[in-house]
Tab-separated table of C-alpha atoms in Angstrom:
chain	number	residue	atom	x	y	z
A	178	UNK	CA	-105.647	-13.951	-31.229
A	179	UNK	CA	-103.799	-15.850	-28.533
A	180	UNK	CA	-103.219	-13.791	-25.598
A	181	UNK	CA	-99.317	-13.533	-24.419
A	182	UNK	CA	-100.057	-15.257	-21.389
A	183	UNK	CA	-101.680	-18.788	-22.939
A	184	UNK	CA	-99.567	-21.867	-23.901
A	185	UNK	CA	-100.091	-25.014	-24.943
A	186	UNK	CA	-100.497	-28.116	-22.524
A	187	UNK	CA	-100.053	-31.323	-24.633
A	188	UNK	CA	-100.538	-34.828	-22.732
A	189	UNK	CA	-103.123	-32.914	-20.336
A	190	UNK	CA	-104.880	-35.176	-18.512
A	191	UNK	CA	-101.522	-36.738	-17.206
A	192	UNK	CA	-100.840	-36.835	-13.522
A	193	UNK	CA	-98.247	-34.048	-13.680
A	194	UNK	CA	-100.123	-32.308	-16.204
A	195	UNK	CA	-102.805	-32.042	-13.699
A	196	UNK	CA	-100.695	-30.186	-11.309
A	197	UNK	CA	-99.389	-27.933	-13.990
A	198	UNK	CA	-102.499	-26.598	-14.930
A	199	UNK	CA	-103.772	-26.518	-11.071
A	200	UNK	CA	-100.742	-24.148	-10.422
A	201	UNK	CA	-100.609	-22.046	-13.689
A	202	UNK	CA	-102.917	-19.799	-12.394
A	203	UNK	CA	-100.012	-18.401	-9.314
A	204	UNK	CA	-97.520	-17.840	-12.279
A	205	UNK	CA	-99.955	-15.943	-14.488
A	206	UNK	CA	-100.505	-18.683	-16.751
A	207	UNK	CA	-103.391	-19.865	-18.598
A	208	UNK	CA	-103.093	-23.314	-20.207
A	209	UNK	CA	-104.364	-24.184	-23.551
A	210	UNK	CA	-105.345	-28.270	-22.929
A	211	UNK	CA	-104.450	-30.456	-25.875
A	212	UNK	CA	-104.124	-34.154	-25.833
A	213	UNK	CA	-105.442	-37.021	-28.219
A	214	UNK	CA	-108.589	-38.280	-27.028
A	215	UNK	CA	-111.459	-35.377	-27.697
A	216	UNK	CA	-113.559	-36.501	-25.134
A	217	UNK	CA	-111.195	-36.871	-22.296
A	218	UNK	CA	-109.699	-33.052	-22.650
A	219	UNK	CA	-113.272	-31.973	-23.333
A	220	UNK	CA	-114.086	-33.108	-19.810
A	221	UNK	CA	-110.940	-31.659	-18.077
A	222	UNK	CA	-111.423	-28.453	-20.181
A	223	UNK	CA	-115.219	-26.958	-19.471
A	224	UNK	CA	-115.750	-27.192	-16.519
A	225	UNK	CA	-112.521	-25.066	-15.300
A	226	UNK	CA	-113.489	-22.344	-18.470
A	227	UNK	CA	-110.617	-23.667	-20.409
A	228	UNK	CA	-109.868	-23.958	-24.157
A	229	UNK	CA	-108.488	-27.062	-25.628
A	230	UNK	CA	-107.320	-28.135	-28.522
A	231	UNK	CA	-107.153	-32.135	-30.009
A	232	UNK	CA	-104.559	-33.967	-32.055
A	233	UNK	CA	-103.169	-37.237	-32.501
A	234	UNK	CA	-99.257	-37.161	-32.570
A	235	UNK	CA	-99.372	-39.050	-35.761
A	236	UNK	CA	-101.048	-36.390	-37.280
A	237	UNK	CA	-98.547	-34.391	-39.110
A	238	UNK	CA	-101.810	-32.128	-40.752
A	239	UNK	CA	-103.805	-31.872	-37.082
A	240	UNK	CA	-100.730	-30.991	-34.989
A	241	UNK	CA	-99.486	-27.992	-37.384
A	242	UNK	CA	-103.788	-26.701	-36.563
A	243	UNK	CA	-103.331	-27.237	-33.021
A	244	UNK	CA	-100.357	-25.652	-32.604
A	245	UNK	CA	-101.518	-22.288	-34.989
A	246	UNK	CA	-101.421	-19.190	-32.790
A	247	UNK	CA	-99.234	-20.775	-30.177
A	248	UNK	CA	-95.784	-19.524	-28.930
A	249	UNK	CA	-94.587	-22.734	-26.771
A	250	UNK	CA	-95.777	-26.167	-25.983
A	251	UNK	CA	-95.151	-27.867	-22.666
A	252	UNK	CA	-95.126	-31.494	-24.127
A	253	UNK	CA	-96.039	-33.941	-20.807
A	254	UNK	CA	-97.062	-37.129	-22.926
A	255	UNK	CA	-94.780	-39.783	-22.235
A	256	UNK	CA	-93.277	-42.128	-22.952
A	257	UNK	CA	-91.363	-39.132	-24.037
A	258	UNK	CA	-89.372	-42.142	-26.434
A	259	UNK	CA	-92.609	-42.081	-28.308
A	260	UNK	CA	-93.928	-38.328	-28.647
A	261	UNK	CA	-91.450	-36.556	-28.221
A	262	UNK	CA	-90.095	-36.558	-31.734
A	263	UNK	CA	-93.409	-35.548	-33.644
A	264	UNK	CA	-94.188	-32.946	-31.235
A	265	UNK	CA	-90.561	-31.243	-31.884
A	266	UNK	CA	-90.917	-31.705	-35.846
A	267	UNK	CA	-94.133	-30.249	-35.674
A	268	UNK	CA	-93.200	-26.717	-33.425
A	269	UNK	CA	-89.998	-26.615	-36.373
A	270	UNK	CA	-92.834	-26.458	-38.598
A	271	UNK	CA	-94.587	-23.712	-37.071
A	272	UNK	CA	-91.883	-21.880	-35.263
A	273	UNK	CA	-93.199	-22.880	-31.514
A	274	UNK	CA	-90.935	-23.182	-28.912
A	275	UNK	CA	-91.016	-26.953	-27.467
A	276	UNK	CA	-90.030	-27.778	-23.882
A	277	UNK	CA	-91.209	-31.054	-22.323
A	278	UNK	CA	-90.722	-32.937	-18.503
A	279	UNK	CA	-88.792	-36.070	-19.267
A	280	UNK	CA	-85.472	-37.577	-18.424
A	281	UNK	CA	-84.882	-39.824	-21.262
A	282	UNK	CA	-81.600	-39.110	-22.421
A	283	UNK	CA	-82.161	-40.292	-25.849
A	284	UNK	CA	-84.404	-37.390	-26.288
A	285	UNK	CA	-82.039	-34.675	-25.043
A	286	UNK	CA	-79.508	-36.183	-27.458
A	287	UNK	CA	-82.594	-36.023	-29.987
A	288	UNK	CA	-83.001	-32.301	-29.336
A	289	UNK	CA	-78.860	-31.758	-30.057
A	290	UNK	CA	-79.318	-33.004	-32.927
A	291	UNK	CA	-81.800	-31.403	-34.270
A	292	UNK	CA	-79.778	-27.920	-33.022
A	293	UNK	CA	-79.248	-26.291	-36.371
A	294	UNK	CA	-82.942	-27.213	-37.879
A	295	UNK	CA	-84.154	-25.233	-34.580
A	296	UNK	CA	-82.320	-22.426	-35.025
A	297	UNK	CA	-83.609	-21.871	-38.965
A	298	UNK	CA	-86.564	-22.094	-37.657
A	299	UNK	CA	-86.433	-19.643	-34.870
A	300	UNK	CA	-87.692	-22.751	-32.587
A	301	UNK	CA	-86.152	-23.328	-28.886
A	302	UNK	CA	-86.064	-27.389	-27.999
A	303	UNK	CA	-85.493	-27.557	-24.399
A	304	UNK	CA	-86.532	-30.611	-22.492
A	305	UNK	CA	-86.082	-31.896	-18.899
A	306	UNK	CA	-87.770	-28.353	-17.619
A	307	UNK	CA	-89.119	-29.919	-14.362
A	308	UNK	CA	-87.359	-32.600	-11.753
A	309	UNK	CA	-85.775	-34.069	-14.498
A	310	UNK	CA	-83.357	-32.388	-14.994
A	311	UNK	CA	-83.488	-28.652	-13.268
A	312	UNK	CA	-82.016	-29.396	-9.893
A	313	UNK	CA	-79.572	-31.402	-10.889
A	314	UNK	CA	-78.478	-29.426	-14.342
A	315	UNK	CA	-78.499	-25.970	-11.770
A	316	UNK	CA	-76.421	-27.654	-8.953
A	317	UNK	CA	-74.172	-29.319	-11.928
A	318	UNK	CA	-73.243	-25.853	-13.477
A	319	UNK	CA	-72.683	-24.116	-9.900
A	320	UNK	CA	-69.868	-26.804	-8.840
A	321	UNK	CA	-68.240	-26.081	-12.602
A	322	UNK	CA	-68.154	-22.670	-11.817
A	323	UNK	CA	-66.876	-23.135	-8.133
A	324	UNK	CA	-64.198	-25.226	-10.071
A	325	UNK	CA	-63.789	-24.300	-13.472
A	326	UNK	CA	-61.306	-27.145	-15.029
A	327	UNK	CA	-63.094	-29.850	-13.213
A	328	UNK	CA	-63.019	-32.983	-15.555
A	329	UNK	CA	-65.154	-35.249	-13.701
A	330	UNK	CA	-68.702	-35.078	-12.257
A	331	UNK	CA	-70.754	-37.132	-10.397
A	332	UNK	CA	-74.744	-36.402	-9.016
A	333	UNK	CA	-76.902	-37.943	-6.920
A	334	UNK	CA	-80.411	-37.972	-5.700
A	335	UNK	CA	-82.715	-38.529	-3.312
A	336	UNK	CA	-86.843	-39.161	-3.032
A	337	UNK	CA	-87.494	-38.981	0.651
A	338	UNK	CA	-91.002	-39.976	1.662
A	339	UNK	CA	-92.937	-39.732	-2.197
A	340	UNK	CA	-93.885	-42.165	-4.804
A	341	UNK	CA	-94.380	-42.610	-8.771
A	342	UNK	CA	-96.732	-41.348	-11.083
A	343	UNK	CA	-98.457	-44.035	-13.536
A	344	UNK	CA	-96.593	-42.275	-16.540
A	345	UNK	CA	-92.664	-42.364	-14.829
A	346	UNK	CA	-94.306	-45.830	-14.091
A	347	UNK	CA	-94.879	-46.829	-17.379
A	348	UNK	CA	-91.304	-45.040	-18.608
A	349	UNK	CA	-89.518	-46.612	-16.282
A	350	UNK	CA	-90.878	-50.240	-17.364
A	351	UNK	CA	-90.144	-49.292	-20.954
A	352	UNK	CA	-86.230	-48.915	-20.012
A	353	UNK	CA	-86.278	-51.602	-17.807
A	354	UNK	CA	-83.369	-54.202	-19.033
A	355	UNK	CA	-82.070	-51.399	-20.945
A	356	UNK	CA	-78.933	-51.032	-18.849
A	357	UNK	CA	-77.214	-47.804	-18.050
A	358	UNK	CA	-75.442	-44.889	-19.488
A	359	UNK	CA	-72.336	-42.842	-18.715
A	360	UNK	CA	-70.293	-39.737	-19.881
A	361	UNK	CA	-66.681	-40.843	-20.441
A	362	UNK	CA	-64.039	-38.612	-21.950
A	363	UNK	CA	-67.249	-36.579	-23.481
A	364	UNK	CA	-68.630	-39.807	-25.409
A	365	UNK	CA	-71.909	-41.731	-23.770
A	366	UNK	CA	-70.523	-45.338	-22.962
A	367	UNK	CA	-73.018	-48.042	-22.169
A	368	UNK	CA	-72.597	-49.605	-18.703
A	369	UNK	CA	-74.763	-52.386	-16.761
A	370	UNK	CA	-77.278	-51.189	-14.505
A	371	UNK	CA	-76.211	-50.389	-10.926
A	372	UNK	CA	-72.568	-50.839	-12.221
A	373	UNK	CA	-70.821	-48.970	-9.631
A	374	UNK	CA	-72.177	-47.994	-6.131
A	375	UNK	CA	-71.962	-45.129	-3.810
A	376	UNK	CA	-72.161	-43.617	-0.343
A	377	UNK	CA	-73.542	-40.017	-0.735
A	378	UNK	CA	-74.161	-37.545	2.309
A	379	UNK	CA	-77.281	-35.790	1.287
A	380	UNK	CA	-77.365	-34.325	4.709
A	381	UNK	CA	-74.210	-34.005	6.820
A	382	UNK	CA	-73.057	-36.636	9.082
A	383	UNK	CA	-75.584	-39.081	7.136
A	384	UNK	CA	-75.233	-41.541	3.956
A	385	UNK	CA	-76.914	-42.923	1.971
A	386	UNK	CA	-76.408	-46.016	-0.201
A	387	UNK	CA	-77.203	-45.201	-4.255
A	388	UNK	CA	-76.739	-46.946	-7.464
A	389	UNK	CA	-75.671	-45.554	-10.708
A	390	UNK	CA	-78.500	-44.632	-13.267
A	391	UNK	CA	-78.896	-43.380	-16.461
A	392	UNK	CA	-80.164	-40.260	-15.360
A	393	UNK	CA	-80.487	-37.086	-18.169
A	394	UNK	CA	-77.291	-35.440	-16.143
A	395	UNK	CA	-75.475	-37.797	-18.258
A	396	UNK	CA	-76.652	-35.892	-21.640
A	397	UNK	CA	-77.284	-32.419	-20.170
A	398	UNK	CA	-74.891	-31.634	-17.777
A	399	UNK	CA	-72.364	-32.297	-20.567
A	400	UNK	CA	-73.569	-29.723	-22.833
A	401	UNK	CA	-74.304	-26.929	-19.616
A	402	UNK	CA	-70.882	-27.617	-18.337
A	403	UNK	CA	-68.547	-29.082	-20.491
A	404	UNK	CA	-67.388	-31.641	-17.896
A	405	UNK	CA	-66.594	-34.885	-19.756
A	406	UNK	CA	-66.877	-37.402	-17.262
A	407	UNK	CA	-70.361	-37.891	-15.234
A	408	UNK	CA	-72.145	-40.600	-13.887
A	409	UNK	CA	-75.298	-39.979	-12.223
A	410	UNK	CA	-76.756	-42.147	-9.032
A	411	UNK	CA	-80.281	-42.398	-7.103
A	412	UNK	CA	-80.302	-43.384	-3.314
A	413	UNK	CA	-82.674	-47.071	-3.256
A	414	UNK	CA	-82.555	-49.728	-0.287
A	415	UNK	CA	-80.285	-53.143	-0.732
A	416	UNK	CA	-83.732	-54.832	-2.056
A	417	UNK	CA	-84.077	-52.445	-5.466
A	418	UNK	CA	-80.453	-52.527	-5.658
A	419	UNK	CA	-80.301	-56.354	-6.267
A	420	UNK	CA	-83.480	-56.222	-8.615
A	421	UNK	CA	-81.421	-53.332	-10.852
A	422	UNK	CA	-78.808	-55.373	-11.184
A	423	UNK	CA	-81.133	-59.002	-11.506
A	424	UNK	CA	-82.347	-57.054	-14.468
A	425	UNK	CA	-78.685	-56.974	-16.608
A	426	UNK	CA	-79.144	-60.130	-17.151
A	427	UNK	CA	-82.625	-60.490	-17.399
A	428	UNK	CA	-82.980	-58.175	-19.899
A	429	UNK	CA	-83.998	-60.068	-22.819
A	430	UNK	CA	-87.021	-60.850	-20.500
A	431	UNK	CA	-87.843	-57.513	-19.178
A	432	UNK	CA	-88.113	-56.320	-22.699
A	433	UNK	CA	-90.360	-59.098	-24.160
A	434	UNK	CA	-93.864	-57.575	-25.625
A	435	UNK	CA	-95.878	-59.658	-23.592
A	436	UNK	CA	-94.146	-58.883	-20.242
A	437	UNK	CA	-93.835	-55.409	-20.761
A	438	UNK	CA	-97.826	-55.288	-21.781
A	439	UNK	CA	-98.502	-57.596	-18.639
A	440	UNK	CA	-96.931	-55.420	-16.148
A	441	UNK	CA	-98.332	-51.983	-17.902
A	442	UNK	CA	-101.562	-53.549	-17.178
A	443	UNK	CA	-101.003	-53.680	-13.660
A	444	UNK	CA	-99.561	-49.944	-14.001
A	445	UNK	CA	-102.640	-49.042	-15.050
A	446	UNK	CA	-104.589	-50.334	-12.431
A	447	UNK	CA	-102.477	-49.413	-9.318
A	448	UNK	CA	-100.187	-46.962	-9.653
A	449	UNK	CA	-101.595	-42.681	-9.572
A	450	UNK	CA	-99.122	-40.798	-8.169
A	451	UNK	CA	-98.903	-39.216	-4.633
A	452	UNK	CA	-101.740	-37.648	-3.170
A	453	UNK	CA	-101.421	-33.621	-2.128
A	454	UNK	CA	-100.275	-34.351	1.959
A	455	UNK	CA	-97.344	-36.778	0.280
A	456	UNK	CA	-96.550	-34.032	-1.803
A	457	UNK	CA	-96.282	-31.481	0.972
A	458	UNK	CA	-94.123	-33.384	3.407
A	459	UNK	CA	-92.171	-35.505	0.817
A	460	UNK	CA	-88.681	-34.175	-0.209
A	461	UNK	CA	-86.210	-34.506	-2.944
A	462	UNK	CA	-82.579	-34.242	-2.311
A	463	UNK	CA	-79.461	-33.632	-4.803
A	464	UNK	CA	-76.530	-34.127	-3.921
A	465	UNK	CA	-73.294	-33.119	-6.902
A	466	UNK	CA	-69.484	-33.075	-7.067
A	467	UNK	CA	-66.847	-32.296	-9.330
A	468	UNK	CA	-63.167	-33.198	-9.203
A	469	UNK	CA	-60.549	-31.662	-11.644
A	470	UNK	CA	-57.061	-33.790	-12.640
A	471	UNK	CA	-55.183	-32.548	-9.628
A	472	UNK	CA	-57.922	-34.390	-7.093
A	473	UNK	CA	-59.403	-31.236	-5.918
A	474	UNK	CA	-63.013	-31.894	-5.572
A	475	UNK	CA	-65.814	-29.145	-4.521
A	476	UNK	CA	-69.220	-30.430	-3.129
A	477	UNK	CA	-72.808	-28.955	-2.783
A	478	UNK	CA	-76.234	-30.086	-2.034
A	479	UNK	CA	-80.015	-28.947	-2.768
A	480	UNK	CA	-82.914	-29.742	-0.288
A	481	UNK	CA	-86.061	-29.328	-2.670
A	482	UNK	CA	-90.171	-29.974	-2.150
A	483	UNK	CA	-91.210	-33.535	-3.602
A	484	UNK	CA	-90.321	-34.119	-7.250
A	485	UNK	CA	-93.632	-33.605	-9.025
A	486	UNK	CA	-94.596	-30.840	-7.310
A	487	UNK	CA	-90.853	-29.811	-8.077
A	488	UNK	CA	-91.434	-30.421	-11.531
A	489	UNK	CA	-94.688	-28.319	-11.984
A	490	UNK	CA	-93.111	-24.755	-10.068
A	491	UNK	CA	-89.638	-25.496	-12.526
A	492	UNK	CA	-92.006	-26.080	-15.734
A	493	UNK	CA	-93.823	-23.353	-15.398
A	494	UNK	CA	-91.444	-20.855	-14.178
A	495	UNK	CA	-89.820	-21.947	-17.309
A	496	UNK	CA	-93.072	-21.754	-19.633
A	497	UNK	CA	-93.651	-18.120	-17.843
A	498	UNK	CA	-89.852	-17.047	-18.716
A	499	UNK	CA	-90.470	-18.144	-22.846
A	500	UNK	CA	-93.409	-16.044	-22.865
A	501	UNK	CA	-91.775	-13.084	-20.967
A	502	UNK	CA	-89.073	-13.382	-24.019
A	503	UNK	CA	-86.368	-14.741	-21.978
A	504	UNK	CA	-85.386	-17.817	-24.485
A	505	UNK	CA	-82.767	-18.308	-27.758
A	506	UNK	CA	-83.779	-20.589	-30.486
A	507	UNK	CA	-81.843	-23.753	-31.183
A	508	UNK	CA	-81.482	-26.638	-28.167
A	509	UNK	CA	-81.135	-25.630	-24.994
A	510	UNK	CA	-80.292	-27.312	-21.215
A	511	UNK	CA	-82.177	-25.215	-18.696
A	512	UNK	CA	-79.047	-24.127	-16.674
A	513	UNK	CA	-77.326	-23.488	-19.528
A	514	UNK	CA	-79.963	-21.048	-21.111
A	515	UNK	CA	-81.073	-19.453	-17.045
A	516	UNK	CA	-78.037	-20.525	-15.225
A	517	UNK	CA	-77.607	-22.206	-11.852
A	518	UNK	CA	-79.575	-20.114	-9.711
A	519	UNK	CA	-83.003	-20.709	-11.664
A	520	UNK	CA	-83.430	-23.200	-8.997
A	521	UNK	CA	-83.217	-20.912	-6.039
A	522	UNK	CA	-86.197	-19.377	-7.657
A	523	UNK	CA	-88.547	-22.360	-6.262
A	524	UNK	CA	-89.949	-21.261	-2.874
A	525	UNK	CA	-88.540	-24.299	-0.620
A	526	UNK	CA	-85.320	-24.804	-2.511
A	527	UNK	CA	-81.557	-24.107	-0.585
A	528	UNK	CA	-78.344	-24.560	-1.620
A	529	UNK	CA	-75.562	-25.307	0.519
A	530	UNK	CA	-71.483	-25.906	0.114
A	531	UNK	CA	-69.300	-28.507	1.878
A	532	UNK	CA	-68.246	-31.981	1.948
């Protein structure tokens, strides 16, 4: 019998994974490992007193065994383009809720899509439940509610002082020459990367410059707030900035097999994630606003700890919240399912108003 407190960690011997299970312990938690390679959760598994579980996601037969006895799934495999969709078919099958980390907007779309098929089944779908997209989905439904007929919406962030993991490595080289995304009269409309440019004050009296991005907001916040117009930006220095846009049209490249192979390679081999003191002094910084048709605009800002760590107190607040009951079965945004203060439930998180 599964205790009430258990769930299921899938991609578990991922970077953020790692943290997840490191902190489940201070929420109450007790993760279930799972991954695709026996061995390596075997490893991760025994020597903390853990259970695990194994299954490849092409494994229609061993994924509906894995997840038997389970009541969610915290999906962290990425590329989330890849495993996402098997992992959703197979909680529809069993009736497990499904939440995952990424910030693909394909797969929220995905997960909208397969609304109606989750609610027959008595399955919630709710992805983006850590840095991607929490902050920003919270601070996007506060501003609509500060202005309720806004029509447009635009959100920005900011990494000060951390670094990438090897798996938002690899992601990000998958969508590289990919070009960008935004919300335009409630329809996604494909733009060029870095297409438009902005100043953004994530602290008073400072600015900093930021490119647009096709971050999940675009998907997300459109569904928590209604707002039919948002772009999304990420602060970067002048030298990123001209390699974004060297990418439009380099595309064709950037996408070739043997390039993308050739520079997952050297993924592989350099790239870890930041180390615990990063973690503690790094910040991450959101910055939203939302203008209605009469030009009234109302601004607001988060100051949050460093994005994974961010992402592994939001996930498994989250995962803690499912099990406590406190979920609804069909697709779900996390704002729009705990609202805008779920964020102001992470010890190190504020909220403030103003231009």
């Amino acid at each position: 019998m599964t205790s009430p407190r258990e769930f299921l960690l899938y991609g578990a011997t991922g970077y953020t994974a790692g943290l997840i299970r490191k902190m489940a312990p201070d929420f109450g938690l007790v993760p279930v490992l799972a991954g695709r390679n026996e061995a390596a959760i075997k490893a991760l598994a025994e020597p903390h007193g853990l259970a695990y579980r194994v299954a490849d996601l092409a494994d229609a037969v061993g994924l509906d065994t894995m997840l038997r006895g389970q009541l969610v799934v915290l999906h962290c495999a990425g590329p989330f383009s890849k495993t996402a969709l098997p992992m959703q078919q197979a909680c529809l099958r069993a009736g497990v809720d499904y939440l995952d980390i990424t910030g693909e907007i394909e797969i929220f779309e995905q997960g909208f899509r397969l609304d109606k098929r989750a609610q027959a089944a008595g399955s919630m779908l709710m992805s983006g439940v850590g840095f991607d997209v929490v902050p920003t989905d919270c601070l996007a439904l506060y501003l609509k509610n500060q202005l309720p007929d806004a029509t447009h919406l635009q959100l920005a962030f900011a990494n000060v002082g951390g670094s990438l993991s090897h798996g938002t490595a690899q992601t990000a080289t998958e969508n590289m020459g990919a070009g960008g995304l935004v919300r335009e009269n409630g329809l996604l409309r494909p733009v060029p990367t870095a297409h438009k440019m902005l100043s953004v004050a994530f602290k008073p009296g400072t600015s900093r410059s930021c490119m647009s991005i096709p971050w999940g907001d675009v998907s997300t916040a459109y569904y928590t707030t209604g707002i039919p117009n948002i772009e999304t930006f990420m602060a970067a220095p002048a030298g990123q900035i001209r390699l974004a846009k060297l990418g439009n049209s380099l595309g064709w490249l950037l996408r070739n097999a043997w390039v993308q192979r050739f520079i997952r390679n050297r993924i592989s081999r350099s790239v870890t994630g930041p180390d615990e003191q990063t973690r503690k002094t790094a910040r991450s910084l959101v910055w939203g606003q939302v203008r209605n048709q009469a030009g009234k605009t109302v601004t607001a800002r988060l100051d949050c700890p460093e994005g994974y760590t961010l992402t592994a107190l939001t996930a498994l607040t989250i995962v803690r919240d499912v099990l406590d009951g406190k979920r609804k079965a069909g697709f779900q945004t996390p704002a729009g399912l705990y609202g805008p203060d779920l964020i102001l439930e992470i010890d190190g998180v504020t909220r403030t108003d103003g231009e």
